[in-house]
mmCIF file of C-alpha atoms in Angstrom:
data_model
loop_
_atom_site.group_PDB
_atom_site.id
_atom_site.type_symbol
_atom_site.label_atom_id
_atom_site.label_comp_id
_atom_site.label_asym_id
_atom_site.label_seq_id
_atom_site.Cartn_x
_atom_site.Cartn_y
_atom_site.Cartn_z
ATOM 1 C CA UNK A 1 18.258 -8.745 -12.440
ATOM 2 C CA UNK A 2 18.573 -8.549 -8.491
ATOM 3 C CA UNK A 3 22.322 -7.207 -7.660
ATOM 4 C CA UNK A 4 23.993 -6.497 -4.183
ATOM 5 C CA UNK A 5 27.110 -5.014 -4.019
ATOM 6 C CA UNK A 6 29.872 -5.144 -0.133
ATOM 7 C CA UNK A 7 28.994 -5.176 2.773
ATOM 8 C CA UNK A 8 25.900 -8.384 2.223
ATOM 9 C CA UNK A 9 26.221 -11.616 1.690
ATOM 10 C CA UNK A 10 25.674 -12.091 -2.174
ATOM 11 C CA UNK A 11 24.200 -16.445 -1.938
ATOM 12 C CA UNK A 12 20.684 -16.722 -2.051
ATOM 13 C CA UNK A 13 18.893 -15.733 0.800
ATOM 14 C CA UNK A 14 20.927 -12.790 1.116
ATOM 15 C CA UNK A 15 22.025 -12.478 4.584
ATOM 16 C CA UNK A 16 22.147 -9.340 5.827
ATOM 17 C CA UNK A 17 24.769 -7.151 6.657
ATOM 18 C CA UNK A 18 25.098 -2.853 7.725
ATOM 19 C CA UNK A 19 26.958 -1.035 4.579
ATOM 20 C CA UNK A 20 25.667 -1.579 1.309
ATOM 21 C CA UNK A 21 24.097 -1.450 -1.753
ATOM 22 C CA UNK A 22 20.290 -3.759 -3.077
ATOM 23 C CA UNK A 23 19.333 -3.636 -6.285
ATOM 24 C CA UNK A 24 16.363 -5.557 -7.772
ATOM 25 C CA UNK A 25 14.942 -4.729 -11.540
ATOM 26 C CA UNK A 26 11.977 -6.373 -12.554
ATOM 27 C CA UNK A 27 10.551 -5.944 -16.821
ATOM 28 C CA UNK A 28 8.664 -2.513 -16.943
ATOM 29 C CA UNK A 29 5.039 -3.487 -16.995
ATOM 30 C CA UNK A 30 2.254 -0.209 -18.028
ATOM 31 C CA UNK A 31 0.400 0.710 -16.452
ATOM 32 C CA UNK A 32 1.178 0.033 -12.526
ATOM 33 C CA UNK A 33 -2.389 0.085 -12.495
ATOM 34 C CA UNK A 34 -5.565 1.868 -13.722
ATOM 35 C CA UNK A 35 -9.748 2.359 -13.187
ATOM 36 C CA UNK A 36 -12.429 0.096 -14.756
ATOM 37 C CA UNK A 37 -13.564 2.330 -17.985
ATOM 38 C CA UNK A 38 -17.151 0.835 -17.787
ATOM 39 C CA UNK A 39 -19.584 -0.634 -14.713
ATOM 40 C CA UNK A 40 -18.752 -4.145 -14.411
ATOM 41 C CA UNK A 41 -21.848 -5.573 -13.498
ATOM 42 C CA UNK A 42 -22.425 -8.468 -10.561
ATOM 43 C CA UNK A 43 -20.972 -12.032 -12.219
ATOM 44 C CA UNK A 44 -19.455 -11.140 -15.284
ATOM 45 C CA UNK A 45 -17.119 -12.297 -16.156
ATOM 46 C CA UNK A 46 -14.971 -9.274 -17.355
ATOM 47 C CA UNK A 47 -14.196 -5.746 -17.430
ATOM 48 C CA UNK A 48 -12.451 -2.808 -19.447
ATOM 49 C CA UNK A 49 -9.853 -0.584 -17.645
ATOM 50 C CA UNK A 50 -9.550 3.001 -19.815
ATOM 51 C CA UNK A 51 -5.769 2.727 -21.416
ATOM 52 C CA UNK A 52 -3.597 -0.225 -22.875
ATOM 53 C CA UNK A 53 -1.012 -2.192 -21.666
ATOM 54 C CA UNK A 54 1.146 -4.939 -21.954
ATOM 55 C CA UNK A 55 -0.143 -6.392 -18.934
ATOM 56 C CA UNK A 56 -0.128 -10.596 -19.736
ATOM 57 C CA UNK A 57 -2.890 -13.573 -19.193
ATOM 58 C CA UNK A 58 -2.656 -15.841 -16.333
ATOM 59 C CA UNK A 59 -1.140 -12.507 -14.374
ATOM 60 C CA UNK A 60 -3.105 -10.955 -10.899
ATOM 61 C CA UNK A 61 -4.564 -8.156 -10.836
ATOM 62 C CA UNK A 62 -6.257 -6.535 -7.975
ATOM 63 C CA UNK A 63 -9.902 -4.747 -7.897
ATOM 64 C CA UNK A 64 -11.169 -2.636 -5.487
ATOM 65 C CA UNK A 65 -14.100 -2.120 -3.947
ATOM 66 C CA UNK A 66 -16.498 0.657 -5.159
ATOM 67 C CA UNK A 67 -19.266 1.002 -2.419
ATOM 68 C CA UNK A 68 -18.273 0.692 1.591
ATOM 69 C CA UNK A 69 -17.897 -3.083 1.836
ATOM 70 C CA UNK A 70 -14.554 -3.955 2.014
ATOM 71 C CA UNK A 71 -15.408 -7.800 1.485
ATOM 72 C CA UNK A 72 -16.010 -6.194 -1.787
ATOM 73 C CA UNK A 73 -12.415 -5.722 -3.013
ATOM 74 C CA UNK A 74 -11.654 -8.739 -5.239
ATOM 75 C CA UNK A 75 -9.023 -10.508 -7.116
ATOM 76 C CA UNK A 76 -8.083 -12.389 -10.364
ATOM 77 C CA UNK A 77 -6.293 -14.284 -12.847
ATOM 78 C CA UNK A 78 -6.716 -11.946 -16.740
ATOM 79 C CA UNK A 79 -7.806 -15.315 -19.057
ATOM 80 C CA UNK A 80 -7.675 -12.721 -21.212
ATOM 81 C CA UNK A 81 -6.887 -9.010 -23.131
ATOM 82 C CA UNK A 82 -8.309 -7.419 -26.021
ATOM 83 C CA UNK A 83 -7.825 -3.844 -27.082
ATOM 84 C CA UNK A 84 -9.445 -1.515 -28.561
ATOM 85 C CA UNK A 85 -7.423 0.734 -30.712
ATOM 86 C CA UNK A 86 -11.596 3.130 -31.230
ATOM 87 C CA UNK A 87 -12.032 3.091 -27.960
ATOM 88 C CA UNK A 88 -8.270 3.348 -25.973
ATOM 89 C CA UNK A 89 -9.927 0.531 -23.556
ATOM 90 C CA UNK A 90 -9.366 -2.815 -23.360
ATOM 91 C CA UNK A 91 -11.343 -5.953 -21.947
ATOM 92 C CA UNK A 92 -9.850 -8.337 -19.920
ATOM 93 C CA UNK A 93 -10.831 -11.837 -19.712
ATOM 94 C CA UNK A 94 -11.401 -13.056 -15.389
ATOM 95 C CA UNK A 95 -10.867 -16.137 -13.932
ATOM 96 C CA UNK A 96 -14.117 -16.824 -12.127
ATOM 97 C CA UNK A 97 -17.331 -13.757 -12.518
ATOM 98 C CA UNK A 98 -16.997 -10.620 -10.294
ATOM 99 C CA UNK A 99 -18.723 -11.201 -7.122
ATOM 100 C CA UNK A 100 -20.223 -7.834 -6.420
ATOM 101 C CA UNK A 101 -20.718 -4.913 -8.712
ATOM 102 C CA UNK A 102 -18.051 -2.950 -9.869
ATOM 103 C CA UNK A 103 -18.788 1.499 -11.413
ATOM 104 C CA UNK A 104 -17.929 3.865 -13.509
ATOM 105 C CA UNK A 105 -18.741 6.697 -13.964
ATOM 106 C CA UNK A 106 -19.347 10.776 -14.731
ATOM 107 C CA UNK A 107 -21.231 13.006 -12.451
ATOM 108 C CA UNK A 108 -21.918 16.883 -13.020
ATOM 109 C CA UNK A 109 -22.071 18.691 -9.376
ATOM 110 C CA UNK A 110 -22.583 21.871 -9.412
ATOM 111 C CA UNK A 111 -20.364 22.506 -12.349
ATOM 112 C CA UNK A 112 -17.714 21.281 -11.944
ATOM 113 C CA UNK A 113 -16.961 16.753 -13.846
ATOM 114 C CA UNK A 114 -16.928 13.810 -11.021
ATOM 115 C CA UNK A 115 -15.438 10.434 -12.219
ATOM 116 C CA UNK A 116 -16.005 7.476 -9.726
ATOM 117 C CA UNK A 117 -14.501 4.617 -10.799
ATOM 118 C CA UNK A 118 -13.654 1.427 -8.942
ATOM 119 C CA UNK A 119 -9.654 0.613 -9.183
ATOM 120 C CA UNK A 120 -7.557 -1.854 -10.863
ATOM 121 C CA UNK A 121 -4.180 -3.236 -9.419
ATOM 122 C CA UNK A 122 -1.731 -5.038 -11.751
ATOM 123 C CA UNK A 123 0.353 -7.123 -8.713
ATOM 124 C CA UNK A 124 2.706 -10.083 -11.114
ATOM 125 C CA UNK A 125 6.638 -8.794 -11.949
ATOM 126 C CA UNK A 126 8.700 -11.341 -13.001
ATOM 127 C CA UNK A 127 11.567 -10.609 -9.814
ATOM 128 C CA UNK A 128 9.963 -12.633 -7.025
ATOM 129 C CA UNK A 129 10.255 -11.957 -3.240
ATOM 130 C CA UNK A 130 7.817 -13.915 -1.921
ATOM 131 C CA UNK A 131 7.724 -15.182 2.262
ATOM 132 C CA UNK A 132 7.552 -18.890 3.041
ATOM 133 C CA UNK A 133 4.226 -20.567 3.371
ATOM 134 C CA UNK A 134 3.844 -23.025 5.385
ATOM 135 C CA UNK A 135 0.727 -25.281 4.532
ATOM 136 C CA UNK A 136 0.665 -26.919 8.561
ATOM 137 C CA UNK A 137 -0.552 -23.663 9.470
ATOM 138 C CA UNK A 138 -2.641 -22.351 6.523
ATOM 139 C CA UNK A 139 -6.459 -22.640 7.274
ATOM 140 C CA UNK A 140 -9.833 -21.161 4.985
ATOM 141 C CA UNK A 141 -11.944 -18.844 7.208
ATOM 142 C CA UNK A 142 -15.435 -18.023 6.139
ATOM 143 C CA UNK A 143 -16.627 -14.793 5.406
ATOM 144 C CA UNK A 144 -18.930 -13.503 8.429
ATOM 145 C CA UNK A 145 -22.780 -13.854 7.885
ATOM 146 C CA UNK A 146 -23.040 -9.861 8.369
ATOM 147 C CA UNK A 147 -21.124 -7.343 6.507
ATOM 148 C CA UNK A 148 -18.499 -5.619 8.419
ATOM 149 C CA UNK A 149 -19.584 -1.932 9.743
ATOM 150 C CA UNK A 150 -17.104 0.599 10.321
ATOM 151 C CA UNK A 151 -18.517 3.423 12.243
ATOM 152 C CA UNK A 152 -16.689 3.843 15.995
ATOM 153 C CA UNK A 153 -20.116 2.256 17.793
ATOM 154 C CA UNK A 154 -21.202 -0.726 16.358
ATOM 155 C CA UNK A 155 -21.656 -3.636 17.402
ATOM 156 C CA UNK A 156 -19.680 -6.978 15.747
ATOM 157 C CA UNK A 157 -20.906 -9.525 14.881
ATOM 158 C CA UNK A 158 -17.545 -11.378 14.064
ATOM 159 C CA UNK A 159 -13.589 -11.581 14.463
ATOM 160 C CA UNK A 160 -11.871 -13.353 11.620
ATOM 161 C CA UNK A 161 -13.626 -13.395 8.272
ATOM 162 C CA UNK A 162 -15.285 -9.902 9.007
ATOM 163 C CA UNK A 163 -13.194 -8.664 6.195
ATOM 164 C CA UNK A 164 -14.898 -11.583 4.077
ATOM 165 C CA UNK A 165 -13.488 -15.285 3.382
ATOM 166 C CA UNK A 166 -9.622 -14.901 4.221
ATOM 167 C CA UNK A 167 -6.732 -17.719 4.353
ATOM 168 C CA UNK A 168 -5.430 -17.493 7.849
ATOM 169 C CA UNK A 169 -1.483 -18.227 8.422
ATOM 170 C CA UNK A 170 1.648 -17.925 11.101
ATOM 171 C CA UNK A 171 1.437 -13.693 9.311
ATOM 172 C CA UNK A 172 5.543 -14.666 9.400
ATOM 173 C CA UNK A 173 6.144 -13.974 6.059
ATOM 174 C CA UNK A 174 9.733 -12.179 4.969
ATOM 175 C CA UNK A 175 11.043 -8.394 4.826
ATOM 176 C CA UNK A 176 13.770 -6.105 4.446
ATOM 177 C CA UNK A 177 15.208 -3.777 5.749
ATOM 178 C CA UNK A 178 17.087 -1.104 5.015
ATOM 179 C CA UNK A 179 19.777 0.054 7.774
ATOM 180 C CA UNK A 180 22.870 1.347 8.050
ATOM 181 C CA UNK A 181 24.741 1.428 11.248
ATOM 182 C CA UNK A 182 25.088 5.488 11.723
ATOM 183 C CA UNK A 183 22.269 7.910 10.140
ATOM 184 C CA UNK A 184 23.427 9.953 7.180
ATOM 185 C CA UNK A 185 26.852 7.783 6.499
ATOM 186 C CA UNK A 186 24.770 7.044 3.162
ATOM 187 C CA UNK A 187 26.492 3.438 3.672
ATOM 188 C CA UNK A 188 23.157 2.258 2.714
ATOM 189 C CA UNK A 189 21.359 2.034 -0.352
ATOM 190 C CA UNK A 190 17.848 0.452 -1.871
ATOM 191 C CA UNK A 191 16.777 0.933 -5.714
ATOM 192 C CA UNK A 192 13.503 -1.207 -5.911
ATOM 193 C CA UNK A 193 12.216 -1.244 -8.858
ATOM 194 C CA UNK A 194 9.028 -3.038 -10.713
ATOM 195 C CA UNK A 195 9.688 -5.766 -8.074
ATOM 196 C CA UNK A 196 6.555 -7.941 -6.511
ATOM 197 C CA UNK A 197 6.644 -8.972 -2.853
ATOM 198 C CA UNK A 198 3.871 -10.960 -1.635
ATOM 199 C CA UNK A 199 3.558 -12.842 2.603
ATOM 200 C CA UNK A 200 6.064 -10.424 3.528
ATOM 201 C CA UNK A 201 5.841 -8.807 7.111
ATOM 202 C CA UNK A 202 5.646 -10.505 10.713
ATOM 203 C CA UNK A 203 2.611 -10.062 12.568
ATOM 204 C CA UNK A 204 3.911 -8.770 16.748
ATOM 205 C CA UNK A 205 6.748 -7.802 15.043
ATOM 206 C CA UNK A 206 7.474 -4.189 15.306
ATOM 207 C CA UNK A 207 9.867 -3.147 12.431
ATOM 208 C CA UNK A 208 9.705 -6.323 11.078
ATOM 209 C CA UNK A 209 8.103 -5.053 7.588
ATOM 210 C CA UNK A 210 7.804 -6.021 3.905
ATOM 211 C CA UNK A 211 10.111 -3.351 2.926
ATOM 212 C CA UNK A 212 11.973 -0.582 5.181
ATOM 213 C CA UNK A 213 13.826 2.081 5.397
ATOM 214 C CA UNK A 214 14.860 2.324 9.035
ATOM 215 C CA UNK A 215 16.953 5.053 10.325
ATOM 216 C CA UNK A 216 19.467 6.087 7.513
ATOM 217 C CA UNK A 217 18.553 9.947 8.258
ATOM 218 C CA UNK A 218 19.044 11.415 4.386
ATOM 219 C CA UNK A 219 18.979 8.211 0.949
ATOM 220 C CA UNK A 220 18.716 10.271 -1.767
ATOM 221 C CA UNK A 221 18.814 8.072 -5.418
ATOM 222 C CA UNK A 222 17.105 5.249 -3.096
ATOM 223 C CA UNK A 223 14.325 4.865 -4.197
ATOM 224 C CA UNK A 224 10.661 2.102 -5.174
ATOM 225 C CA UNK A 225 9.271 2.088 -7.924
ATOM 226 C CA UNK A 226 6.357 -0.277 -10.172
ATOM 227 C CA UNK A 227 6.739 -2.683 -7.180
ATOM 228 C CA UNK A 228 3.681 -4.849 -5.462
ATOM 229 C CA UNK A 229 2.837 -5.471 -2.290
ATOM 230 C CA UNK A 230 0.813 -7.389 -1.197
ATOM 231 C CA UNK A 231 -0.805 -10.227 0.881
ATOM 232 C CA UNK A 232 1.310 -9.333 3.298
ATOM 233 C CA UNK A 233 1.163 -8.958 7.319
ATOM 234 C CA UNK A 234 2.669 -5.826 8.322
ATOM 235 C CA UNK A 235 2.210 -2.594 6.419
ATOM 236 C CA UNK A 236 3.506 -2.168 2.618
ATOM 237 C CA UNK A 237 5.561 0.416 3.370
ATOM 238 C CA UNK A 238 7.944 2.027 6.072
ATOM 239 C CA UNK A 239 10.023 4.922 6.437
ATOM 240 C CA UNK A 240 11.486 5.405 9.651
ATOM 241 C CA UNK A 241 14.125 8.389 10.528
ATOM 242 C CA UNK A 242 14.610 8.905 7.083
ATOM 243 C CA UNK A 243 15.115 11.661 4.416
ATOM 244 C CA UNK A 244 14.307 11.770 0.259
ATOM 245 C CA UNK A 245 13.355 8.922 -0.110
ATOM 246 C CA UNK A 246 11.020 7.976 -3.695
ATOM 247 C CA UNK A 247 8.457 5.846 -3.120
ATOM 248 C CA UNK A 248 6.510 6.255 -6.253
ATOM 249 C CA UNK A 249 3.960 4.213 -8.797
ATOM 250 C CA UNK A 250 3.697 1.073 -6.030
ATOM 251 C CA UNK A 251 0.169 -1.417 -5.591
ATOM 252 C CA UNK A 252 -0.452 -2.273 -2.015
ATOM 253 C CA UNK A 253 -2.734 -4.524 -2.052
ATOM 254 C CA UNK A 254 -4.061 -7.050 0.994
ATOM 255 C CA UNK A 255 -2.268 -5.351 3.582
ATOM 256 C CA UNK A 256 -2.296 -5.663 7.356
ATOM 257 C CA UNK A 257 -2.009 -2.367 9.227
ATOM 258 C CA UNK A 258 -0.640 1.516 7.204
ATOM 259 C CA UNK A 259 -0.078 0.626 4.115
ATOM 260 C CA UNK A 260 2.550 3.485 3.609
ATOM 261 C CA UNK A 261 3.640 4.572 7.370
ATOM 262 C CA UNK A 262 5.845 7.632 8.035
ATOM 263 C CA UNK A 263 6.675 6.657 11.360
ATOM 264 C CA UNK A 264 7.986 9.691 14.210
ATOM 265 C CA UNK A 265 7.734 12.265 12.701
ATOM 266 C CA UNK A 266 11.231 13.771 11.586
ATOM 267 C CA UNK A 267 10.733 12.378 8.210
ATOM 268 C CA UNK A 268 11.075 14.859 5.402
ATOM 269 C CA UNK A 269 11.596 15.507 1.883
ATOM 270 C CA UNK A 270 10.030 12.033 0.735
ATOM 271 C CA UNK A 271 7.761 11.787 -2.365
ATOM 272 C CA UNK A 272 4.989 9.158 -2.440
ATOM 273 C CA UNK A 273 3.585 9.897 -6.462
ATOM 274 C CA UNK A 274 1.463 7.072 -7.718
ATOM 275 C CA UNK A 275 0.467 4.759 -5.387
ATOM 276 C CA UNK A 276 -2.066 3.054 -4.957
ATOM 277 C CA UNK A 277 -4.104 1.081 -1.662
ATOM 278 C CA UNK A 278 -6.018 -0.936 -2.100
ATOM 279 C CA UNK A 279 -7.732 -2.477 0.610
ATOM 280 C CA UNK A 280 -5.454 -2.258 3.974
ATOM 281 C CA UNK A 281 -6.864 -4.299 6.618
ATOM 282 C CA UNK A 282 -7.488 -3.970 10.404
ATOM 283 C CA UNK A 283 -4.541 -5.115 12.438
ATOM 284 C CA UNK A 284 -4.811 -6.479 16.470
ATOM 285 C CA UNK A 285 -1.436 -7.694 16.051
ATOM 286 C CA UNK A 286 0.928 -4.213 15.418
ATOM 287 C CA UNK A 287 0.124 -0.654 16.866
ATOM 288 C CA UNK A 288 -2.938 1.002 18.653
ATOM 289 C CA UNK A 289 -4.122 2.855 15.970
ATOM 290 C CA UNK A 290 -3.953 -0.247 12.869
ATOM 291 C CA UNK A 291 -6.528 -1.668 14.769
ATOM 292 C CA UNK A 292 -8.761 2.264 12.128
ATOM 293 C CA UNK A 293 -5.665 1.788 9.578
ATOM 294 C CA UNK A 294 -5.166 4.686 7.485
ATOM 295 C CA UNK A 295 -2.987 3.324 3.583
ATOM 296 C CA UNK A 296 -1.078 6.425 3.913
ATOM 297 C CA UNK A 297 -0.474 7.458 7.908
ATOM 298 C CA UNK A 298 1.363 10.267 7.893
ATOM 299 C CA UNK A 299 3.419 11.887 10.864
ATOM 300 C CA UNK A 300 5.710 14.761 9.487
ATOM 301 C CA UNK A 301 3.653 17.101 6.466
ATOM 302 C CA UNK A 302 7.732 18.165 5.641
ATOM 303 C CA UNK A 303 6.601 15.481 2.768
ATOM 304 C CA UNK A 304 5.294 15.332 -0.847
ATOM 305 C CA UNK A 305 2.404 12.889 -1.185
ATOM 306 C CA UNK A 306 0.647 13.840 -5.087
ATOM 307 C CA UNK A 307 -1.567 11.233 -7.597
ATOM 308 C CA UNK A 308 -1.625 8.347 -4.362
ATOM 309 C CA UNK A 309 -4.986 6.614 -4.386
ATOM 310 C CA UNK A 310 -6.518 5.135 -1.099
ATOM 311 C CA UNK A 311 -9.457 2.607 -2.274
ATOM 312 C CA UNK A 312 -11.660 0.214 -0.420
ATOM 313 C CA UNK A 313 -9.922 0.523 2.674
ATOM 314 C CA UNK A 314 -11.431 -0.280 5.945
ATOM 315 C CA UNK A 315 -10.966 2.348 7.183
ATOM 316 C CA UNK A 316 -9.730 5.599 6.649
ATOM 317 C CA UNK A 317 -7.185 6.202 3.274
ATOM 318 C CA UNK A 318 -4.941 9.271 4.427
ATOM 319 C CA UNK A 319 -4.580 9.837 8.727
ATOM 320 C CA UNK A 320 -2.472 13.105 8.661
ATOM 321 C CA UNK A 321 -1.964 12.622 12.594
ATOM 322 C CA UNK A 322 0.501 15.645 13.664
ATOM 323 C CA UNK A 323 2.880 15.534 17.187
ATOM 324 C CA UNK A 324 4.078 17.566 18.997
ATOM 325 C CA UNK A 325 7.691 15.837 19.287
ATOM 326 C CA UNK A 326 9.024 13.168 17.095
ATOM 327 C CA UNK A 327 8.524 9.699 19.132
ATOM 328 C CA UNK A 328 9.861 6.652 20.024
ATOM 329 C CA UNK A 329 14.260 6.102 18.403
ATOM 330 C CA UNK A 330 13.938 9.879 16.604
ATOM 331 C CA UNK A 331 12.778 11.734 20.148
ATOM 332 C CA UNK A 332 13.880 15.531 20.184
ATOM 333 C CA UNK A 333 12.244 17.802 21.285
ATOM 334 C CA UNK A 334 13.765 20.397 18.974
ATOM 335 C CA UNK A 335 11.668 19.566 15.839
ATOM 336 C CA UNK A 336 7.713 20.097 16.182
ATOM 337 C CA UNK A 337 6.093 18.439 13.479
ATOM 338 C CA UNK A 338 1.909 19.977 14.834
ATOM 339 C CA UNK A 339 3.365 23.340 13.208
ATOM 340 C CA UNK A 340 5.378 22.636 10.361
ATOM 341 C CA UNK A 341 4.198 23.842 7.114
ATOM 342 C CA UNK A 342 2.825 21.824 4.380
ATOM 343 C CA UNK A 343 4.995 19.937 1.321
ATOM 344 C CA UNK A 344 2.581 19.453 -0.709
ATOM 345 C CA UNK A 345 -0.329 17.574 -1.051
ATOM 346 C CA UNK A 346 -2.420 17.014 -4.608
ATOM 347 C CA UNK A 347 -4.397 15.255 -7.433
ATOM 348 C CA UNK A 348 -5.338 12.545 -3.896
ATOM 349 C CA UNK A 349 -7.835 10.769 -4.222
ATOM 350 C CA UNK A 350 -9.216 8.046 -0.784
ATOM 351 C CA UNK A 351 -13.036 5.702 -2.465
ATOM 352 C CA UNK A 352 -14.297 3.092 -0.468
ATOM 353 C CA UNK A 353 -12.785 3.932 2.576
ATOM 354 C CA UNK A 354 -14.921 1.950 5.624
ATOM 355 C CA UNK A 355 -14.909 4.819 8.096
ATOM 356 C CA UNK A 356 -14.010 8.805 6.112
ATOM 357 C CA UNK A 357 -14.370 7.891 2.006
ATOM 358 C CA UNK A 358 -11.965 10.874 2.201
ATOM 359 C CA UNK A 359 -9.417 12.449 3.897
ATOM 360 C CA UNK A 360 -8.541 12.208 7.965
ATOM 361 C CA UNK A 361 -7.152 15.574 8.625
ATOM 362 C CA UNK A 362 -6.939 14.403 13.015
ATOM 363 C CA UNK A 363 -4.549 17.283 14.069
ATOM 364 C CA UNK A 364 -4.113 21.566 12.503
ATOM 365 C CA UNK A 365 -0.806 22.425 10.846
ATOM 366 C CA UNK A 366 -0.050 24.820 8.983
ATOM 367 C CA UNK A 367 -0.739 25.276 4.715
ATOM 368 C CA UNK A 368 2.003 27.470 2.878
#
């Protein structure tokens, strides 16, 4: 279901307006993502996940790296689905053999049980928004002969293909921007649920993101839930000058630049809950900090981050980069994110990230 209201031309493709509501609601998918239930060896043509699912044959899935090599993130189509009611696990047949080993194991370290497992994200939705694919600009790029080394002092062997074989394009994709004519007017609403966004975002252009809530202030009631945002050229979800947005249970895969992105430092009371980011990639066409991207880029601690996972990023998982004062269109000296207390940060996980497989705290701030 796709619905639009006043202020937006209801003909497809949607034309921009400065007030109104966009609603996109696809069929419910459960789960949105999960983890491997058993270690899968290279060459295997199936994987086991630790839950029942309503996924379908021919659906697309992403499987995260469980090493520090970003080229070990893989994607497949499902060819068969077999559920075992005794174990509660599901076996998924794959259209191609695994190129790499992906682990699932439980260890006890100093009396603490720690589960380590590659993540599996579901990428197919029945409501889709896909950018145009210009076949004249498509080119298959072979993988570099040597594995990418993300160390800051490492010397790279090549540029394109450094994270594995890739399809190059003009990187000019679709975008959705929710941007009212004035702040705090509550004139713009976005409710996106169980929809799929691909070939989205535009390289070399700030503000042209797959999903972008921009300079609206309070957007209570708006949300991005259960969506798949994959193969994008400029982030996944951007929250800019916005408060009270819910971003929940989404899967971001193969995105250029920071995936889930808070922008200026004024953003507060937004909730990021249960999102999975796989294969966040370095970009040379965005901000300088996107050369070493994080799956979750956080510039104001007064937001909620719970049960999110960053897996297989080329560089970082969670990056807190608190400015002394907000910048950009929200520039003000009345707010100091660096001295704010953390609202809530719990249950989050980062693994198999190229630079740090742990949370990176870039600046010190107060914890309540």
